[in-house]
mmCIF file of C-alpha atoms and ligand atoms in Angstrom:
data_model
loop_
_atom_site.group_PDB
_atom_site.id
_atom_site.type_symbol
_atom_site.label_atom_id
_atom_site.label_comp_id
_atom_site.label_asym_id
_atom_site.label_seq_id
_atom_site.Cartn_x
_atom_site.Cartn_y
_atom_site.Cartn_z
ATOM 1 C CA MET A 1 -28.370 0.185 -1.225
ATOM 2 C CA SER A 2 -25.601 -0.967 0.729
ATOM 3 C CA LYS A 3 -22.219 0.254 0.612
ATOM 4 C CA LYS A 4 -19.608 -1.010 -2.006
ATOM 5 C CA ARG A 5 -16.590 -2.482 -0.135
ATOM 6 C CA VAL A 6 -12.887 -1.814 -0.465
ATOM 7 C CA LEU A 7 -10.022 -3.464 0.912
ATOM 8 C CA SER A 8 -6.385 -2.858 0.932
ATOM 9 C CA GLY A 9 -3.217 -3.739 2.548
ATOM 10 C CA ILE A 10 0.302 -2.477 3.552
ATOM 11 C CA GLN A 11 3.358 -4.155 4.634
ATOM 12 C CA PRO A 12 5.105 -3.171 7.876
ATOM 13 C CA THR A 13 8.584 -3.936 6.787
ATOM 14 C CA HIS A 14 10.258 -0.654 7.552
ATOM 15 C CA ASP A 15 9.676 1.764 10.653
ATOM 16 C CA SER A 16 8.182 4.585 8.535
ATOM 17 C CA PHE A 17 5.807 4.407 5.278
ATOM 18 C CA HIS A 18 7.089 7.043 2.530
ATOM 19 C CA LEU A 19 5.127 9.338 0.479
ATOM 20 C CA GLY A 20 4.724 7.136 -2.207
ATOM 21 C CA ASN A 21 2.659 4.695 -0.021
ATOM 22 C CA TYR A 22 0.709 7.872 1.290
ATOM 23 C CA LEU A 23 -0.202 9.400 -2.173
ATOM 24 C CA GLY A 24 -0.074 6.237 -4.135
ATOM 25 C CA ALA A 25 -2.684 4.307 -1.781
ATOM 26 C CA LEU A 26 -3.067 5.339 1.971
ATOM 27 C CA LYS A 27 -4.685 9.013 0.813
ATOM 28 C CA GLN A 28 -7.407 6.846 -1.079
ATOM 29 C CA TRP A 29 -7.939 4.620 2.036
ATOM 30 C CA VAL A 30 -8.800 7.700 3.973
ATOM 31 C CA ASP A 31 -11.116 9.154 1.318
ATOM 32 C CA LEU A 32 -12.835 5.705 0.556
ATOM 33 C CA GLN A 33 -13.631 4.989 4.193
ATOM 34 C CA GLN A 34 -16.213 7.561 3.754
ATOM 35 C CA SER A 35 -18.141 6.176 0.906
ATOM 36 C CA HIS A 36 -17.386 2.513 1.283
ATOM 37 C CA ASP A 37 -17.366 -0.231 3.757
ATOM 38 C CA ALA A 38 -13.578 -0.304 4.221
ATOM 39 C CA PHE A 39 -11.216 -3.154 5.295
ATOM 40 C CA TYR A 40 -7.903 -2.153 6.034
ATOM 41 C CA CYS A 41 -5.148 -4.589 7.094
ATOM 42 C CA VAL A 42 -1.448 -4.473 8.063
ATOM 43 C CA VAL A 43 -0.294 -7.382 6.088
ATOM 44 C CA ASP A 44 2.371 -8.752 8.691
ATOM 45 C CA LEU A 45 2.188 -12.330 6.866
ATOM 46 C CA HIS A 46 3.421 -10.942 3.571
ATOM 47 C CA ALA A 47 6.358 -9.170 5.531
ATOM 48 C CA LEU A 48 7.879 -12.614 6.298
ATOM 49 C CA THR A 49 8.958 -12.973 2.878
ATOM 50 C CA VAL A 50 11.920 -10.666 3.603
ATOM 51 C CA GLU A 51 14.042 -11.690 6.697
ATOM 52 C CA THR A 52 12.918 -9.755 9.515
ATOM 53 C CA ASP A 53 13.932 -9.704 13.274
ATOM 54 C CA PRO A 54 10.881 -11.063 15.468
ATOM 55 C CA LYS A 55 11.256 -7.905 17.763
ATOM 56 C CA LEU A 56 11.370 -5.337 14.661
ATOM 57 C CA LEU A 57 8.330 -7.125 13.107
ATOM 58 C CA ALA A 58 6.236 -6.493 16.277
ATOM 59 C CA LYS A 59 7.246 -3.163 16.488
ATOM 60 C CA ARG A 60 6.795 -2.328 12.986
ATOM 61 C CA THR A 61 3.296 -3.858 12.828
ATOM 62 C CA LEU A 62 2.155 -1.640 15.522
ATOM 63 C CA LEU A 63 3.804 1.410 14.346
ATOM 64 C CA SER A 64 1.926 0.740 11.111
ATOM 65 C CA ALA A 65 -1.276 0.588 12.302
ATOM 66 C CA ALA A 66 -0.600 3.751 14.531
ATOM 67 C CA GLN A 67 0.901 5.308 11.386
ATOM 68 C CA LEU A 68 -2.230 4.481 9.405
ATOM 69 C CA ILE A 69 -4.687 5.861 12.158
ATOM 70 C CA ALA A 70 -2.415 9.086 12.572
ATOM 71 C CA ILE A 71 -2.969 9.712 8.672
ATOM 72 C CA GLY A 72 -7.001 9.353 9.227
ATOM 73 C CA VAL A 73 -7.804 5.967 8.947
ATOM 74 C CA ASP A 74 -10.490 5.846 11.336
ATOM 75 C CA PRO A 75 -11.408 2.765 12.923
ATOM 76 C CA LYS A 76 -14.802 4.113 13.759
ATOM 77 C CA LEU A 77 -15.413 4.388 9.949
ATOM 78 C CA CYS A 78 -13.556 1.210 8.717
ATOM 79 C CA THR A 79 -12.186 -2.254 9.855
ATOM 80 C CA LEU A 80 -8.638 -1.856 10.698
ATOM 81 C CA PHE A 81 -6.601 -5.187 11.244
ATOM 82 C CA ILE A 82 -3.736 -7.125 11.297
ATOM 83 C CA GLN A 83 -3.532 -10.169 8.768
ATOM 84 C CA SER A 84 -2.196 -12.547 10.909
ATOM 85 C CA HIS A 85 -5.358 -12.256 13.060
ATOM 86 C CA VAL A 86 -7.473 -13.651 10.560
ATOM 87 C CA PRO A 87 -6.517 -17.053 9.641
ATOM 88 C CA ALA A 88 -8.785 -17.614 6.927
ATOM 89 C CA HIS A 89 -6.221 -15.630 4.595
ATOM 90 C CA ASN A 90 -3.780 -18.726 4.767
ATOM 91 C CA GLN A 91 -6.677 -21.130 4.581
ATOM 92 C CA LEU A 92 -7.823 -19.209 1.395
ATOM 93 C CA ALA A 93 -4.470 -18.642 0.059
ATOM 94 C CA TRP A 94 -4.175 -22.487 -0.262
ATOM 95 C CA VAL A 95 -6.965 -22.906 -2.004
ATOM 96 C CA LEU A 96 -6.143 -20.336 -4.763
ATOM 97 C CA GLU A 97 -2.693 -21.779 -4.963
ATOM 98 C CA CYS A 98 -4.368 -24.772 -6.205
ATOM 99 C CA LEU A 99 -5.818 -22.691 -8.914
ATOM 100 C CA THR A 100 -2.855 -21.128 -10.043
ATOM 101 C CA GLY A 101 -0.559 -22.231 -12.843
ATOM 102 C CA PHE A 102 3.266 -22.136 -12.186
ATOM 103 C CA GLY A 103 4.134 -19.926 -15.156
ATOM 104 C CA GLU A 104 1.373 -17.570 -14.314
ATOM 105 C CA ALA A 105 2.775 -17.119 -10.740
ATOM 106 C CA GLY A 106 6.366 -16.945 -12.390
ATOM 107 C CA ARG A 107 5.051 -14.076 -14.640
ATOM 108 C CA MET A 108 4.499 -11.678 -11.871
ATOM 109 C CA THR A 109 7.121 -8.722 -12.581
ATOM 110 C CA GLN A 110 7.421 -7.869 -8.532
ATOM 111 C CA PHE A 111 8.248 -11.740 -8.014
ATOM 112 C CA LYS A 112 10.937 -11.393 -10.999
ATOM 113 C CA ASP A 113 12.417 -8.324 -9.951
ATOM 114 C CA LYS A 114 12.860 -9.627 -6.220
ATOM 115 C CA SER A 115 13.972 -13.031 -7.154
ATOM 116 C CA GLN A 116 16.534 -11.701 -9.857
ATOM 117 C CA LYS A 117 17.933 -9.236 -7.035
ATOM 118 C CA GLY A 118 18.583 -11.963 -4.748
ATOM 119 C CA GLY A 119 18.944 -15.050 -6.768
ATOM 120 C CA THR A 120 17.685 -18.259 -6.693
ATOM 121 C CA ASP A 121 19.232 -19.407 -3.140
ATOM 122 C CA ARG A 122 18.055 -16.601 -1.442
ATOM 123 C CA THR A 123 14.416 -16.378 -2.881
ATOM 124 C CA ASN A 124 12.071 -18.052 -0.765
ATOM 125 C CA VAL A 125 8.863 -19.861 -1.823
ATOM 126 C CA GLY A 126 6.896 -17.253 0.112
ATOM 127 C CA LEU A 127 7.901 -14.726 -2.152
ATOM 128 C CA PHE A 128 6.746 -16.697 -5.273
ATOM 129 C CA THR A 129 3.002 -17.496 -3.715
ATOM 130 C CA TYR A 130 2.977 -14.072 -2.123
ATOM 131 C CA PRO A 131 0.420 -12.672 -4.974
ATOM 132 C CA ILE A 132 -1.777 -15.269 -4.378
ATOM 133 C CA LEU A 133 -1.907 -14.958 -0.509
ATOM 134 C CA GLN A 134 -2.478 -11.013 -1.769
ATOM 135 C CA ALA A 135 -5.483 -12.487 -3.532
ATOM 136 C CA ALA A 136 -6.888 -14.201 -0.876
ATOM 137 C CA ASP A 137 -6.791 -11.150 1.225
ATOM 138 C CA ILE A 138 -9.130 -9.390 -1.475
ATOM 139 C CA LEU A 139 -11.300 -12.030 -2.230
ATOM 140 C CA LEU A 140 -12.142 -13.176 1.171
ATOM 141 C CA TYR A 141 -13.871 -9.765 2.012
ATOM 142 C CA GLN A 142 -16.037 -9.886 -1.231
ATOM 143 C CA ALA A 143 -14.081 -6.420 -2.107
ATOM 144 C CA ASN A 144 -15.205 -4.268 -5.186
ATOM 145 C CA ASN A 145 -12.097 -1.979 -5.227
ATOM 146 C CA VAL A 146 -8.528 -2.261 -4.182
ATOM 147 C CA PRO A 147 -7.033 1.287 -3.486
ATOM 148 C CA VAL A 148 -3.035 0.690 -4.666
ATOM 149 C CA GLY A 149 -0.335 2.253 -6.589
ATOM 150 C CA GLU A 150 0.467 1.307 -9.962
ATOM 151 C CA ASP A 151 2.861 -1.274 -9.017
ATOM 152 C CA GLN A 152 0.192 -3.657 -7.488
ATOM 153 C CA ARG A 153 -2.039 -3.553 -10.661
ATOM 154 C CA GLN A 154 -0.690 -6.830 -11.897
ATOM 155 C CA HIS A 155 -1.373 -8.571 -8.661
ATOM 156 C CA ILE A 156 -5.155 -7.093 -8.790
ATOM 157 C CA GLU A 157 -5.185 -8.730 -12.443
ATOM 158 C CA LEU A 158 -4.029 -11.886 -11.060
ATOM 159 C CA THR A 159 -6.838 -11.631 -8.407
ATOM 160 C CA ARG A 160 -9.555 -11.013 -10.498
ATOM 161 C CA ASP A 161 -8.489 -14.126 -12.978
ATOM 162 C CA LEU A 162 -8.499 -16.491 -9.897
ATOM 163 C CA GLY A 163 -11.568 -15.256 -8.700
ATOM 164 C CA GLN A 164 -13.425 -15.678 -12.138
ATOM 165 C CA ARG A 165 -11.807 -19.053 -12.460
ATOM 166 C CA PHE A 166 -13.031 -20.284 -9.296
ATOM 167 C CA ASN A 167 -16.592 -18.614 -9.934
ATOM 168 C CA SER A 168 -16.800 -20.512 -13.392
ATOM 169 C CA LYS A 169 -15.277 -23.841 -12.260
ATOM 170 C CA TYR A 170 -17.075 -24.254 -8.875
ATOM 171 C CA LYS A 171 -19.746 -21.748 -7.910
ATOM 172 C CA GLU A 172 -20.338 -17.835 -7.749
ATOM 173 C CA VAL A 173 -18.465 -17.355 -4.497
ATOM 174 C CA PHE A 174 -16.427 -14.192 -5.275
ATOM 175 C CA THR A 175 -16.972 -10.557 -6.087
ATOM 176 C CA ILE A 176 -14.725 -9.824 -8.796
ATOM 177 C CA PRO A 177 -12.805 -6.613 -7.812
ATOM 178 C CA GLU A 178 -10.997 -3.721 -9.750
ATOM 179 C CA ALA A 179 -8.029 -1.681 -8.862
ATOM 180 C CA HIS A 180 -8.817 1.549 -7.706
ATOM 181 C CA ILE A 181 -5.631 3.520 -9.071
ATOM 182 C CA ILE A 182 -5.448 7.502 -9.106
ATOM 183 C CA LYS A 183 -3.602 8.312 -12.505
ATOM 184 C CA SER A 184 -1.527 11.354 -11.177
ATOM 185 C CA MET A 185 -0.416 9.527 -7.994
ATOM 186 C CA ALA A 186 -0.053 6.148 -9.121
ATOM 187 C CA LYS A 187 3.740 6.381 -9.423
ATOM 188 C CA ILE A 188 5.654 8.933 -7.071
ATOM 189 C CA ASN A 189 9.436 8.831 -7.629
ATOM 190 C CA ASP A 190 12.539 8.807 -6.148
ATOM 191 C CA LEU A 191 14.060 12.155 -5.330
ATOM 192 C CA GLN A 192 17.317 11.118 -6.192
ATOM 193 C CA GLU A 193 16.658 8.929 -9.054
ATOM 194 C CA PRO A 194 13.526 10.602 -10.494
ATOM 195 C CA THR A 195 12.751 8.088 -13.256
ATOM 196 C CA ALA A 196 12.557 5.093 -10.341
ATOM 197 C CA LYS A 197 9.694 4.692 -8.079
ATOM 198 C CA MET A 198 10.114 5.683 -4.622
ATOM 199 C CA SER A 199 10.797 2.448 -2.959
ATOM 200 C CA LYS A 200 11.067 1.248 0.817
ATOM 201 C CA SER A 201 13.821 -1.167 -0.840
ATOM 202 C CA ALA A 202 15.707 1.584 -2.310
ATOM 203 C CA ASN A 203 19.820 1.637 -1.967
ATOM 204 C CA SER A 204 19.691 4.996 -0.219
ATOM 205 C CA MET A 205 17.040 6.847 1.996
ATOM 206 C CA ALA A 206 18.102 10.295 0.383
ATOM 207 C CA GLY A 207 15.533 10.406 -2.018
ATOM 208 C CA VAL A 208 12.708 8.678 -0.009
ATOM 209 C CA ILE A 209 10.698 10.852 1.949
ATOM 210 C CA GLU A 210 9.646 8.911 5.152
ATOM 211 C CA LEU A 211 6.320 9.907 6.961
ATOM 212 C CA LEU A 212 8.187 9.894 10.332
ATOM 213 C CA ASP A 213 11.355 12.258 9.070
ATOM 214 C CA THR A 214 11.652 15.145 11.223
ATOM 215 C CA PRO A 215 11.469 18.483 9.224
ATOM 216 C CA ASP A 216 14.815 19.075 9.074
ATOM 217 C CA VAL A 217 15.538 15.700 7.298
ATOM 218 C CA THR A 218 12.722 16.085 5.148
ATOM 219 C CA MET A 219 13.814 19.806 4.155
ATOM 220 C CA LYS A 220 17.470 18.415 3.341
ATOM 221 C CA LYS A 221 16.270 15.483 1.220
ATOM 222 C CA PHE A 222 13.872 18.271 -0.676
ATOM 223 C CA LYS A 223 16.793 20.922 -1.121
ATOM 224 C CA SER A 224 19.130 18.024 -2.503
ATOM 225 C CA SER A 225 16.589 16.337 -5.025
ATOM 226 C CA VAL A 226 17.727 15.705 -8.305
ATOM 227 C CA THR A 227 16.474 18.078 -11.138
ATOM 228 C CA ASP A 228 17.390 18.812 -14.536
ATOM 229 C CA ALA A 229 20.169 21.588 -15.609
ATOM 230 C CA GLY A 230 16.947 23.686 -17.116
ATOM 231 C CA ARG A 231 15.456 26.435 -15.130
ATOM 232 C CA GLU A 232 11.686 26.640 -15.738
ATOM 233 C CA VAL A 233 9.482 24.779 -13.362
ATOM 234 C CA LYS A 234 7.135 22.839 -15.730
ATOM 235 C CA PHE A 235 5.466 19.630 -15.821
ATOM 236 C CA ASP A 236 7.126 17.431 -18.736
ATOM 237 C CA ALA A 237 7.530 13.647 -17.225
ATOM 238 C CA SER A 238 10.330 12.797 -20.075
ATOM 239 C CA GLU A 239 12.527 15.840 -20.047
ATOM 240 C CA LYS A 240 11.985 17.151 -16.357
ATOM 241 C CA ALA A 241 11.221 14.064 -14.447
ATOM 242 C CA GLY A 242 12.626 15.325 -11.298
ATOM 243 C CA ILE A 243 10.865 18.829 -11.189
ATOM 244 C CA SER A 244 7.294 16.983 -12.700
ATOM 245 C CA ASN A 245 7.736 14.416 -9.600
ATOM 246 C CA LEU A 246 7.915 17.806 -7.266
ATOM 247 C CA LEU A 247 5.202 19.087 -9.072
ATOM 248 C CA THR A 248 3.049 16.238 -8.416
ATOM 249 C CA ILE A 249 3.813 16.200 -4.864
ATOM 250 C CA HIS A 250 3.075 19.938 -4.244
ATOM 251 C CA SER A 251 0.093 19.471 -6.000
ATOM 252 C CA ALA A 252 -1.150 16.368 -3.836
ATOM 253 C CA PHE A 253 -0.492 18.439 -0.797
ATOM 254 C CA SER A 254 -1.633 22.120 -1.716
ATOM 255 C CA GLY A 255 -4.544 21.354 -3.778
ATOM 256 C CA LYS A 256 -3.279 23.387 -6.233
ATOM 257 C CA SER A 257 -3.527 22.278 -9.873
ATOM 258 C CA ILE A 258 -0.018 21.619 -11.612
ATOM 259 C CA GLY A 259 -0.911 24.924 -14.340
ATOM 260 C CA ASP A 260 -1.531 27.178 -11.262
ATOM 261 C CA LEU A 261 1.625 25.819 -9.632
ATOM 262 C CA GLU A 262 3.531 26.666 -13.231
ATOM 263 C CA THR A 263 2.386 30.155 -13.157
ATOM 264 C CA GLU A 264 3.263 30.637 -9.557
ATOM 265 C CA PHE A 265 6.866 29.292 -9.806
ATOM 266 C CA ALA A 266 7.508 31.158 -13.125
ATOM 267 C CA GLY A 267 10.578 32.905 -13.406
ATOM 268 C CA LYS A 268 11.666 31.809 -9.693
ATOM 269 C CA GLY A 269 14.795 29.128 -9.291
ATOM 270 C CA TYR A 270 14.661 25.316 -8.815
ATOM 271 C CA GLY A 271 16.127 26.266 -5.137
ATOM 272 C CA ASP A 272 12.572 28.392 -4.105
ATOM 273 C CA PHE A 273 10.590 25.774 -5.740
ATOM 274 C CA LYS A 274 12.068 22.859 -3.658
ATOM 275 C CA VAL A 275 11.614 24.665 -0.447
ATOM 276 C CA ALA A 276 8.054 25.384 -1.480
ATOM 277 C CA VAL A 277 7.556 21.749 -1.819
ATOM 278 C CA ALA A 278 9.418 20.910 1.436
ATOM 279 C CA ASP A 279 7.064 23.251 3.237
ATOM 280 C CA VAL A 280 3.626 21.824 2.217
ATOM 281 C CA VAL A 281 4.989 18.310 2.787
ATOM 282 C CA ILE A 282 6.564 19.352 6.277
ATOM 283 C CA ALA A 283 3.074 20.868 7.269
ATOM 284 C CA ALA A 284 1.133 17.921 6.529
ATOM 285 C CA LEU A 285 3.738 15.260 7.744
ATOM 286 C CA ASP A 286 4.574 16.747 11.321
ATOM 287 C CA PRO A 287 1.485 16.336 12.876
ATOM 288 C CA ILE A 288 1.406 12.983 11.412
ATOM 289 C CA ARG A 289 4.850 12.043 13.078
ATOM 290 C CA LYS A 290 3.627 13.635 16.556
ATOM 291 C CA LYS A 291 0.307 11.631 16.372
ATOM 292 C CA THR A 292 2.204 8.382 15.375
ATOM 293 C CA GLU A 293 4.210 8.976 18.593
ATOM 294 C CA GLU A 294 1.219 9.652 20.889
ATOM 295 C CA LEU A 295 -0.504 6.209 20.014
ATOM 296 C CA MET A 296 2.563 4.497 20.079
ATOM 297 C CA GLY A 297 2.677 5.766 24.103
ATOM 298 C CA ASP A 298 -0.427 3.729 24.437
ATOM 299 C CA GLN A 299 -0.245 0.325 22.964
ATOM 300 C CA ALA A 300 -2.571 -1.307 25.253
ATOM 301 C CA GLU A 301 -5.299 0.926 23.451
ATOM 302 C CA LEU A 302 -3.898 0.258 19.829
ATOM 303 C CA LEU A 303 -4.103 -3.605 20.477
ATOM 304 C CA LYS A 304 -8.029 -2.973 21.466
ATOM 305 C CA ILE A 305 -8.575 -1.071 18.388
ATOM 306 C CA LEU A 306 -6.820 -3.867 16.466
ATOM 307 C CA ASN A 307 -8.370 -6.383 18.012
ATOM 308 C CA SER A 308 -12.018 -5.562 17.450
ATOM 309 C CA GLY A 309 -10.803 -4.834 13.725
ATOM 310 C CA ALA A 310 -10.017 -8.638 13.768
ATOM 311 C CA ASP A 311 -13.374 -9.632 15.455
ATOM 312 C CA LYS A 312 -15.111 -7.810 12.473
ATOM 313 C CA ALA A 313 -13.277 -8.802 9.777
ATOM 314 C CA ASN A 314 -13.236 -12.682 11.066
ATOM 315 C CA GLU A 315 -16.788 -12.701 10.895
ATOM 316 C CA VAL A 316 -17.099 -11.554 7.181
ATOM 317 C CA ALA A 317 -13.729 -13.863 6.238
ATOM 318 C CA SER A 318 -15.142 -17.158 7.816
ATOM 319 C CA LYS A 319 -18.448 -16.970 6.045
ATOM 320 C CA THR A 320 -16.475 -16.457 2.584
ATOM 321 C CA LEU A 321 -14.340 -19.440 3.419
ATOM 322 C CA ALA A 322 -17.063 -21.596 4.646
ATOM 323 C CA ASP A 323 -18.714 -21.078 1.291
ATOM 324 C CA THR A 324 -15.395 -21.537 -0.759
ATOM 325 C CA TYR A 325 -15.177 -25.035 1.085
ATOM 326 C CA ALA A 326 -18.626 -26.004 0.323
ATOM 327 C CA ALA A 327 -18.372 -24.955 -3.313
ATOM 328 C CA LEU A 328 -15.306 -27.198 -3.082
ATOM 329 C CA GLY A 329 -16.803 -30.241 -1.665
ATOM 330 C CA LEU A 330 -14.724 -30.028 1.630
ATOM 331 C CA ILE A 331 -17.117 -31.381 4.047
ATOM 332 C CA ALA A 332 -17.907 -29.447 7.158
ATOM 333 C CA ASN A 333 -17.071 -30.290 10.778
ATOM 334 C CA GLY A 334 -19.972 -30.350 12.474
HETATM 335 P P1 TYM B 401 3.435 -2.298 -0.060
HETATM 336 O O1 TYM B 401 3.492 -2.576 1.394
HETATM 337 O O2 TYM B 401 4.427 -2.048 -0.645
HETATM 338 O O3 TYM B 401 3.014 -0.449 -0.443
HETATM 339 C C1 TYM B 401 1.878 -0.091 0.222
HETATM 340 C C2 TYM B 401 0.893 0.918 -0.900
HETATM 341 O O4 TYM B 401 1.868 1.492 -1.502
HETATM 342 C C3 TYM B 401 1.794 1.769 -2.868
HETATM 343 N N1 TYM B 401 3.057 2.423 -3.302
HETATM 344 C C4 TYM B 401 3.028 3.317 -4.161
HETATM 345 N N2 TYM B 401 2.253 4.070 -4.554
HETATM 346 C C5 TYM B 401 2.802 4.934 -5.597
HETATM 347 N N3 TYM B 401 4.004 5.536 -5.870
HETATM 348 C C6 TYM B 401 5.075 4.853 -5.209
HETATM 349 N N4 TYM B 401 6.547 4.926 -5.417
HETATM 350 C C7 TYM B 401 4.838 3.545 -4.294
HETATM 351 N N5 TYM B 401 5.157 2.756 -3.464
HETATM 352 C C8 TYM B 401 4.458 2.061 -2.938
HETATM 353 C C9 TYM B 401 1.698 0.382 -3.440
HETATM 354 O O5 TYM B 401 0.959 0.340 -4.653
HETATM 355 C C10 TYM B 401 0.729 0.021 -2.444
HETATM 356 O O6 TYM B 401 -0.636 0.111 -2.615
HETATM 357 N N6 TYM B 401 1.744 -6.304 -1.870
HETATM 358 C C11 TYM B 401 1.064 -5.001 -1.321
HETATM 359 C C12 TYM B 401 0.551 -5.308 0.020
HETATM 360 C C13 TYM B 401 -0.770 -6.140 0.149
HETATM 361 C C14 TYM B 401 -1.937 -5.503 -0.518
HETATM 362 C C15 TYM B 401 -3.292 -6.793 -0.358
HETATM 363 C C16 TYM B 401 -2.394 -4.725 -1.235
HETATM 364 C C17 TYM B 401 -1.187 -7.331 0.542
HETATM 365 N N7 TYM B 401 -2.140 -7.733 0.407
HETATM 366 C C18 TYM B 401 -4.322 -6.797 -0.517
HETATM 367 C C19 TYM B 401 -3.799 -4.648 -1.309
HETATM 368 C C20 TYM B 401 -4.806 -5.430 -1.011
HETATM 369 C C21 TYM B 401 2.381 -4.229 -1.314
HETATM 370 O O7 TYM B 401 3.588 -4.790 -1.276
HETATM 371 O O8 TYM B 401 2.182 -2.976 -1.141
#
């Protein structure tokens, strides 16, 4: 039987990915490439929805690809590419836009949050159609599963709705994907504001652990993380959001269960526990930072990998696009 397919993407909007990206999604990317036919992309077109300096966008796109390889995304096992290298993404997005209701797009919570923050004058139409481009990313590759964090669930639902709508209105062209969300890792929280999602757009980076932070910075951020007034290292998401978040992070890196960690740290103070969490995180992130630096030292090789990924992605995507156009009655050229 042929392997099932996965697709996922990440935006190159910052120099470094953070721990939420890593535990919520990227770790699953690495696992799934073993068992699935995996397509992973750096979604540079999505990044245009926020104003970016062109030089910085180019640098961050390469830095994103380098970080992905550094964490274990292996271009020999999967197809790693840059979204804008595959023109079918924009082409399918237009088709799907014509199938999406205005109200339906307006109900996307990420759009509502971001547009409310920025105000109507600073909100561009790209932000409104953003989830439809994401649907195109997924449907083009006939993906069965999409590894993401909880914040993307609604976008995957929209993708399913649009795929089903097209299939029943025209022809069965698209595989209907499912979100692949690991419940315990689906929402990693900010260390300073432990009930809020760790996010690239946080007001302060003090509670955001970046993969490319130096060990000193990581240790400092963990040591100053916000916890409750109690003393017990115990998982309780509503009463002890900070400690629970730290337990989740420790468990993800050490492989120890939450129960075992509660026993290990029984009677020890929060200070000791915070340092222990920082230690397991630093042990994992330090080689990632070094490997990223090394890969950025040979950008020609990085581009070679991405170009060959784009060739493979274009092959699959152009076939789906041709089927879509034919189903719609668009006449083929030639
Ligand atoms: P992006 O770039 O914001 O984030 C990349 C991935 O990280 C996950 N994530 C989190 N998971 C757990 N806890 C957190 N605090 C946390 N913060 C971020 C996100 O859920 C995501 O999986 N729209 C997407 C990019 C995209 C995409 C796609 C994803 C474009 N096309 C196609 C999948 C398939 C986004 O903005 O992710």
